Short mmCIF file of C-alpha atoms in Angstrom, two decimals:
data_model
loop_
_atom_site.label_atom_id
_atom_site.label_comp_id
_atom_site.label_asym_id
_atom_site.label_seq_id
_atom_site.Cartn_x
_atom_site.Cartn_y
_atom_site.Cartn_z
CA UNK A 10 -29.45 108.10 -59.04
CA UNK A 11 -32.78 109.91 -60.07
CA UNK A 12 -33.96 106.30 -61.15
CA UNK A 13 -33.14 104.56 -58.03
CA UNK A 14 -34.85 107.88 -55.75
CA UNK A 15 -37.75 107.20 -57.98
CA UNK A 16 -38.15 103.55 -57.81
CA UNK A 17 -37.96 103.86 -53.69
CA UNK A 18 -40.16 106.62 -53.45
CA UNK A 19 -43.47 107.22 -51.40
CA UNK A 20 -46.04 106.67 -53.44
CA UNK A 21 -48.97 106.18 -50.83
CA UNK A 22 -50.01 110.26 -52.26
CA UNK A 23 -49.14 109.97 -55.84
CA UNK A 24 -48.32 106.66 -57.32
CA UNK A 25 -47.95 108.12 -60.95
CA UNK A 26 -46.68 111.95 -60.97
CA UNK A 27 -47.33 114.29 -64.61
CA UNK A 28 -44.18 112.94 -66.60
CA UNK A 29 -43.27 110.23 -64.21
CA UNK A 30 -43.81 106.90 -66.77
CA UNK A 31 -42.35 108.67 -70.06
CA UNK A 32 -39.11 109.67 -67.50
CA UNK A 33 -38.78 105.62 -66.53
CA UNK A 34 -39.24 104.56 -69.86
CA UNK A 35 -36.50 106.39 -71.13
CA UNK A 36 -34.49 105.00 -67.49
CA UNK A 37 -35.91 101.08 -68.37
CA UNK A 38 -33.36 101.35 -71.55
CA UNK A 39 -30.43 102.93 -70.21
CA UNK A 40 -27.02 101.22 -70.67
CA UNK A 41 -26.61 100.78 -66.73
CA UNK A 42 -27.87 97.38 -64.77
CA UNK A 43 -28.68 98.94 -62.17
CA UNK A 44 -30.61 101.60 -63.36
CA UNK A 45 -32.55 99.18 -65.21
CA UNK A 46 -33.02 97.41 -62.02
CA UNK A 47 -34.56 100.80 -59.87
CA UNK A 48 -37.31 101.08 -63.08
CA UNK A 49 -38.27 97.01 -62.49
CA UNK A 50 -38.15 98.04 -58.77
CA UNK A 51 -40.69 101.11 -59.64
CA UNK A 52 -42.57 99.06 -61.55
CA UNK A 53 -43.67 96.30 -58.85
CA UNK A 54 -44.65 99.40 -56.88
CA UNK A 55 -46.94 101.07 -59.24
CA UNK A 56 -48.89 97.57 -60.05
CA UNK A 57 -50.08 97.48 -56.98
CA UNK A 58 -52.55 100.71 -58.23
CA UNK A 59 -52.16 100.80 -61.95
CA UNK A 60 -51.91 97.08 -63.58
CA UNK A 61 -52.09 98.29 -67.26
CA UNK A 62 -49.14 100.85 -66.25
CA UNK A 63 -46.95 98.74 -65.03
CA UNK A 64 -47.05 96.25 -67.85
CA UNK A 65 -46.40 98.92 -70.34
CA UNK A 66 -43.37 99.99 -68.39
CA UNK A 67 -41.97 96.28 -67.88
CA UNK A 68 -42.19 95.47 -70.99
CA UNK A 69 -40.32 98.35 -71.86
CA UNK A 70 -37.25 97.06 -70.42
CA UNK A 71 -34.16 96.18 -71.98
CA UNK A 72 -32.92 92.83 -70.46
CA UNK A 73 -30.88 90.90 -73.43
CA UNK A 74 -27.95 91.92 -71.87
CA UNK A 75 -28.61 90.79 -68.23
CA UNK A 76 -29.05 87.44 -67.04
CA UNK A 77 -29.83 89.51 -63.48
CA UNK A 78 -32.27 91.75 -65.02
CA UNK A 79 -34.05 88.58 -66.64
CA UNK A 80 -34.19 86.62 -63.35
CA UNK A 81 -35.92 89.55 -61.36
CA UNK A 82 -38.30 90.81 -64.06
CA UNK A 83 -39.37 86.90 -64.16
CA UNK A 84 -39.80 87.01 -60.75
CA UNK A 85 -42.14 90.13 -60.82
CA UNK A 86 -44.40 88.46 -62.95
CA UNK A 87 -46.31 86.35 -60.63
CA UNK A 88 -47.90 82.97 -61.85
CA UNK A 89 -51.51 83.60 -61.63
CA UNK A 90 -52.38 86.20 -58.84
CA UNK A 91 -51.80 89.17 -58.35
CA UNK A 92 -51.13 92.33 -60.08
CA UNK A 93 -48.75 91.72 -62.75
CA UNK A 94 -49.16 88.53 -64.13
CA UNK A 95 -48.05 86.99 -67.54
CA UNK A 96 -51.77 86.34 -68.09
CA UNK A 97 -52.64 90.45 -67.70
CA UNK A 98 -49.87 91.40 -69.87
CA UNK A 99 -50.79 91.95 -74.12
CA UNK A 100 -49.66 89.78 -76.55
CA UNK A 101 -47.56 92.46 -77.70
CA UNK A 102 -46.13 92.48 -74.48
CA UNK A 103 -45.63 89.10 -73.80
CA UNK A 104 -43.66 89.14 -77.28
CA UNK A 105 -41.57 91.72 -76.28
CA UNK A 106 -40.73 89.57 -73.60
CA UNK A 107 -39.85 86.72 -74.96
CA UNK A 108 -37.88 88.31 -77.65
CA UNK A 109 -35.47 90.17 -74.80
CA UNK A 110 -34.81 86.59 -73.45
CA UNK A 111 -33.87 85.35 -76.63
CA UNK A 112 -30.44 87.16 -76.31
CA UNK A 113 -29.76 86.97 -72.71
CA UNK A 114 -26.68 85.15 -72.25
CA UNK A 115 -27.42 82.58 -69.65
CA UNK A 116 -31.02 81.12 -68.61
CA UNK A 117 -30.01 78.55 -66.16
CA UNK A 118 -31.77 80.53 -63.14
CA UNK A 119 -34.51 78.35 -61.19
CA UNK A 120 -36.47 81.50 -61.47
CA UNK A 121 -36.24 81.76 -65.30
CA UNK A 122 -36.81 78.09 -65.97
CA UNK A 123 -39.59 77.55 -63.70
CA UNK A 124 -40.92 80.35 -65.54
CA UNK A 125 -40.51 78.41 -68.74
CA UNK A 126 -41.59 75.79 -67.62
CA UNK A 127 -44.89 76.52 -66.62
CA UNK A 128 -45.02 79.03 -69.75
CA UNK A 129 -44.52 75.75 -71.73
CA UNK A 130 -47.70 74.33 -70.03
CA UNK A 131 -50.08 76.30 -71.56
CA UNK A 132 -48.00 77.64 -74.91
CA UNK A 133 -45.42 74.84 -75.52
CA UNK A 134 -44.76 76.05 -79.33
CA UNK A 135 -43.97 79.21 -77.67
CA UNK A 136 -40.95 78.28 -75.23
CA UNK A 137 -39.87 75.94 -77.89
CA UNK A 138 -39.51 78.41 -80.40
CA UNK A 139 -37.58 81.02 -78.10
CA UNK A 140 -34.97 78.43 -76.93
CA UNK A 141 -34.68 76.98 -80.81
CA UNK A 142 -33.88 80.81 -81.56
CA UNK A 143 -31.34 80.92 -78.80
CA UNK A 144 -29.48 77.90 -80.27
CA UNK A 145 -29.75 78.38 -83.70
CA UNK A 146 -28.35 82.07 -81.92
CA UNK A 147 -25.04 80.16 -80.68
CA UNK A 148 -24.35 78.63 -83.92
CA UNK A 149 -23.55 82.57 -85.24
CA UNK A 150 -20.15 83.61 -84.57
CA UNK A 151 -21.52 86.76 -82.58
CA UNK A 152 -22.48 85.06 -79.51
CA UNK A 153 -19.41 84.97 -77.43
CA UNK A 154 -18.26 81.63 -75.47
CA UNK A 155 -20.55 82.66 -72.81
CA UNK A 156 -23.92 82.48 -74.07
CA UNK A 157 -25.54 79.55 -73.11
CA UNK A 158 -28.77 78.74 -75.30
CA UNK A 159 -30.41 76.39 -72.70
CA UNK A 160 -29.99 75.59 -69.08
CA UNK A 161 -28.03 73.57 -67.66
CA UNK A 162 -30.26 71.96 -65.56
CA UNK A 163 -33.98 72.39 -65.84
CA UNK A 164 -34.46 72.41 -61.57
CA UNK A 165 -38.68 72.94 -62.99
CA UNK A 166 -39.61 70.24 -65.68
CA UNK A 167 -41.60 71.13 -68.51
CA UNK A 168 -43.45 67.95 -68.06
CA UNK A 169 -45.18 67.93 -71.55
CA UNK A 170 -45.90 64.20 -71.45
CA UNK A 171 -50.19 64.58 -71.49
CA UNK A 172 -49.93 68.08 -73.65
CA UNK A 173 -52.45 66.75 -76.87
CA UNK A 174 -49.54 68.21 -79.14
CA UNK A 175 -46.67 66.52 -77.15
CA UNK A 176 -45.70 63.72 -80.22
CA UNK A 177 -46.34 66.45 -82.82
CA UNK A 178 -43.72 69.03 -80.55
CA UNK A 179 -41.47 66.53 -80.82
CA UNK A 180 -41.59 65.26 -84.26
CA UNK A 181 -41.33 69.20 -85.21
CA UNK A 182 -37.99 69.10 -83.40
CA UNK A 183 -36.14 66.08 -85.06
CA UNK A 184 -36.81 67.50 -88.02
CA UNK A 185 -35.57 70.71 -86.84
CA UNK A 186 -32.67 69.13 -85.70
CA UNK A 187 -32.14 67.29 -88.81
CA UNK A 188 -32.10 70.80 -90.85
CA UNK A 189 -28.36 71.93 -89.98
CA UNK A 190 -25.61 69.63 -89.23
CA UNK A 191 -24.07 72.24 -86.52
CA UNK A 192 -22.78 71.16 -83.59
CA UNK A 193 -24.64 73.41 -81.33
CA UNK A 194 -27.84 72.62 -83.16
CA UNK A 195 -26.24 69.07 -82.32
CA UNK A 196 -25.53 69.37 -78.85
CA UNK A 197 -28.10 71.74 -77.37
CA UNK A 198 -30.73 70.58 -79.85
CA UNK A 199 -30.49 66.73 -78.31
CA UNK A 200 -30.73 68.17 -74.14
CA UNK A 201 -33.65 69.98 -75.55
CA UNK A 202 -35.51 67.05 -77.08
CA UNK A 203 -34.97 65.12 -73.77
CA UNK A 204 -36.13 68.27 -71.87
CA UNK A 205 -39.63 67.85 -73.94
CA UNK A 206 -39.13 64.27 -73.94
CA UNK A 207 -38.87 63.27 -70.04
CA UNK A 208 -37.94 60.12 -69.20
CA UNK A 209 -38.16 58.51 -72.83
CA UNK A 210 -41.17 56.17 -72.56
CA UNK A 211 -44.11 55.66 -74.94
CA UNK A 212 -44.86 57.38 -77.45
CA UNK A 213 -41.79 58.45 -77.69
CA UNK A 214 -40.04 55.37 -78.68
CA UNK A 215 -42.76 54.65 -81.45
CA UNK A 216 -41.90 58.59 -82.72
CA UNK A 217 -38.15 57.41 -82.72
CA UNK A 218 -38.90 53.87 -84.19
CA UNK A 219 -41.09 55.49 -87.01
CA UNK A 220 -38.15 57.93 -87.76
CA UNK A 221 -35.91 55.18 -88.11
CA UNK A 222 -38.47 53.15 -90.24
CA UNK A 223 -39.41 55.98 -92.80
CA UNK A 224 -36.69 58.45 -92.43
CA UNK A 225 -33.07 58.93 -93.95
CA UNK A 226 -29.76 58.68 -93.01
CA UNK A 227 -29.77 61.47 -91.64
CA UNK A 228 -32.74 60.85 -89.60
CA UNK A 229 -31.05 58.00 -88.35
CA UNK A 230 -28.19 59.99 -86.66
CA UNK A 231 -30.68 62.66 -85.47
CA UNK A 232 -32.32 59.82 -83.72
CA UNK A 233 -29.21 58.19 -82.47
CA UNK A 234 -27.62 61.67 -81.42
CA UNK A 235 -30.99 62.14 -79.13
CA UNK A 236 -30.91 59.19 -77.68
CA UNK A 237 -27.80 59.80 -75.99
CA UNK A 238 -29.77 61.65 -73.63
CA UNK A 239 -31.62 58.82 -73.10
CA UNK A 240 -31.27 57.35 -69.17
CA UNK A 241 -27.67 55.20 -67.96
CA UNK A 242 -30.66 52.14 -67.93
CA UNK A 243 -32.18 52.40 -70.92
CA UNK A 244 -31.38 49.35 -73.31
CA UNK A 245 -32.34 47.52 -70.29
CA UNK A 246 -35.11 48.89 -69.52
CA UNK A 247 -36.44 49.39 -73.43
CA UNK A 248 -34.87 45.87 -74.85
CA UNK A 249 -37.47 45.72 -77.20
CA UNK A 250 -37.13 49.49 -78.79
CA UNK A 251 -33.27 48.43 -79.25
CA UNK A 252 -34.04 45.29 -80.77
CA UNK A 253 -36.10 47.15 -83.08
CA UNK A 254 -33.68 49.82 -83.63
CA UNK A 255 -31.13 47.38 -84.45
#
């Protein structure tokens, strides 16, 4: 295809020919995968000479569709060298980015959540936003049976334990999942707090002893729906919190 000769072409003479970036732009939303793929292809090529370029045209495309397109365009965006970086893309385009991965159907990839996760190191309200959007997403009727709103298995931990908003990122989230009594706000929303949470130490407990204290009914259940994603050893290891609970 024209997008594919393009994407593989020598560009050691021209890297950018008149008409070249409007002609990929209108290729980086095209209905075809693969098409798709040959502009993200072109796109790690021309970064090498024009940065600013090349983060216009990524962020240009479409990938809510594409679990494939997600995982490569992730990987193009190294962590913090090179040319096209998360860090030397706009907040306009990061946005863009983010937004596209709100839809796409399955984010399980090691590439896409170590991406998260070290997205969530340095803009944790960020990554907890998109993947509250992707379940509160799966609670619609128009997500089919295979959209998945968080992984299965976070293979990169988002190790949020000494982030100075890590209680308050929490506490925002039991409330959130106290707000809708779905069950995929339910299900997803509890592997989620655990993601954040780790491995359910202090101050954690004290959050989920104060919500307990103060809270409702219904805080109670958000709390004991969470902590079934507490660890196999936990009331023996935490005898105290469950006294407490109790």
């Amino acid at each position: 295809s024209e997008a594919d000769g393009r994407a593989r072409r020598d560009r050691s003479v021209c890297e950018l020919c008149e008409g070249e970036l409007e002609l990929l732009k209108q290729f980086a939303v095209n209905r075809v995968v693969a098409v798709r793929l040959s502009v993200l292809e072109a796109t790690r090529s021309i970064a090498a000479t024009e940065p600013h370029q090349a983060a216009e045209l990524l962020a240009q495309i479409r990938f809510s569709d594409s679990s494939e397109i997600a995982r490569e365009l992730l990987m193009s965006l190294d962590r913090d060298v090179g040319n096209l970086t998360w860090a030397k893309l706009t907040s306009e385009h990061q946005s863009t980015v983010l937004s596209e991965l709100t839809g796409v159907p399955d984010i399980s990839d090691p590439w896409v959540t170590e991406f998260l996760s070290h997205l969530a190191t340095n803009d944790p309200r960020a990554v907890l936003a998109l993947l509250r959007q992707r379940i509160e997403l799966a609670e619609g009727a128009e997500k089919s049976r295979n959209f998945h709103p968080v992984p299965y298995q976070w293979t990169a931990a988002m190790n949020l334990q000494s982030h100075p908003e890590f209680v308050e990122l929490l506490r925002d989230l039991l409330l959130w999942l106290g707000e809708d009594d779905a069950w995929e706000r339910a299900y997803y929303g509890r592997t989620l707090f655990a993601a954040v949470a780790g491995s359910f130490e202090e101050p954690v407990l004290a959050l989920l002893l104060e919500a307990l204290r103060l809270g409702s009914d219904a805080d109670a259940r958000t709390v004991a729906a969470v902590l079934q994603e507490a660890p196999n050893d936990f009331v023996f290891e935490h005898v105290d919190f469950v006294i407490d609970a109790l």
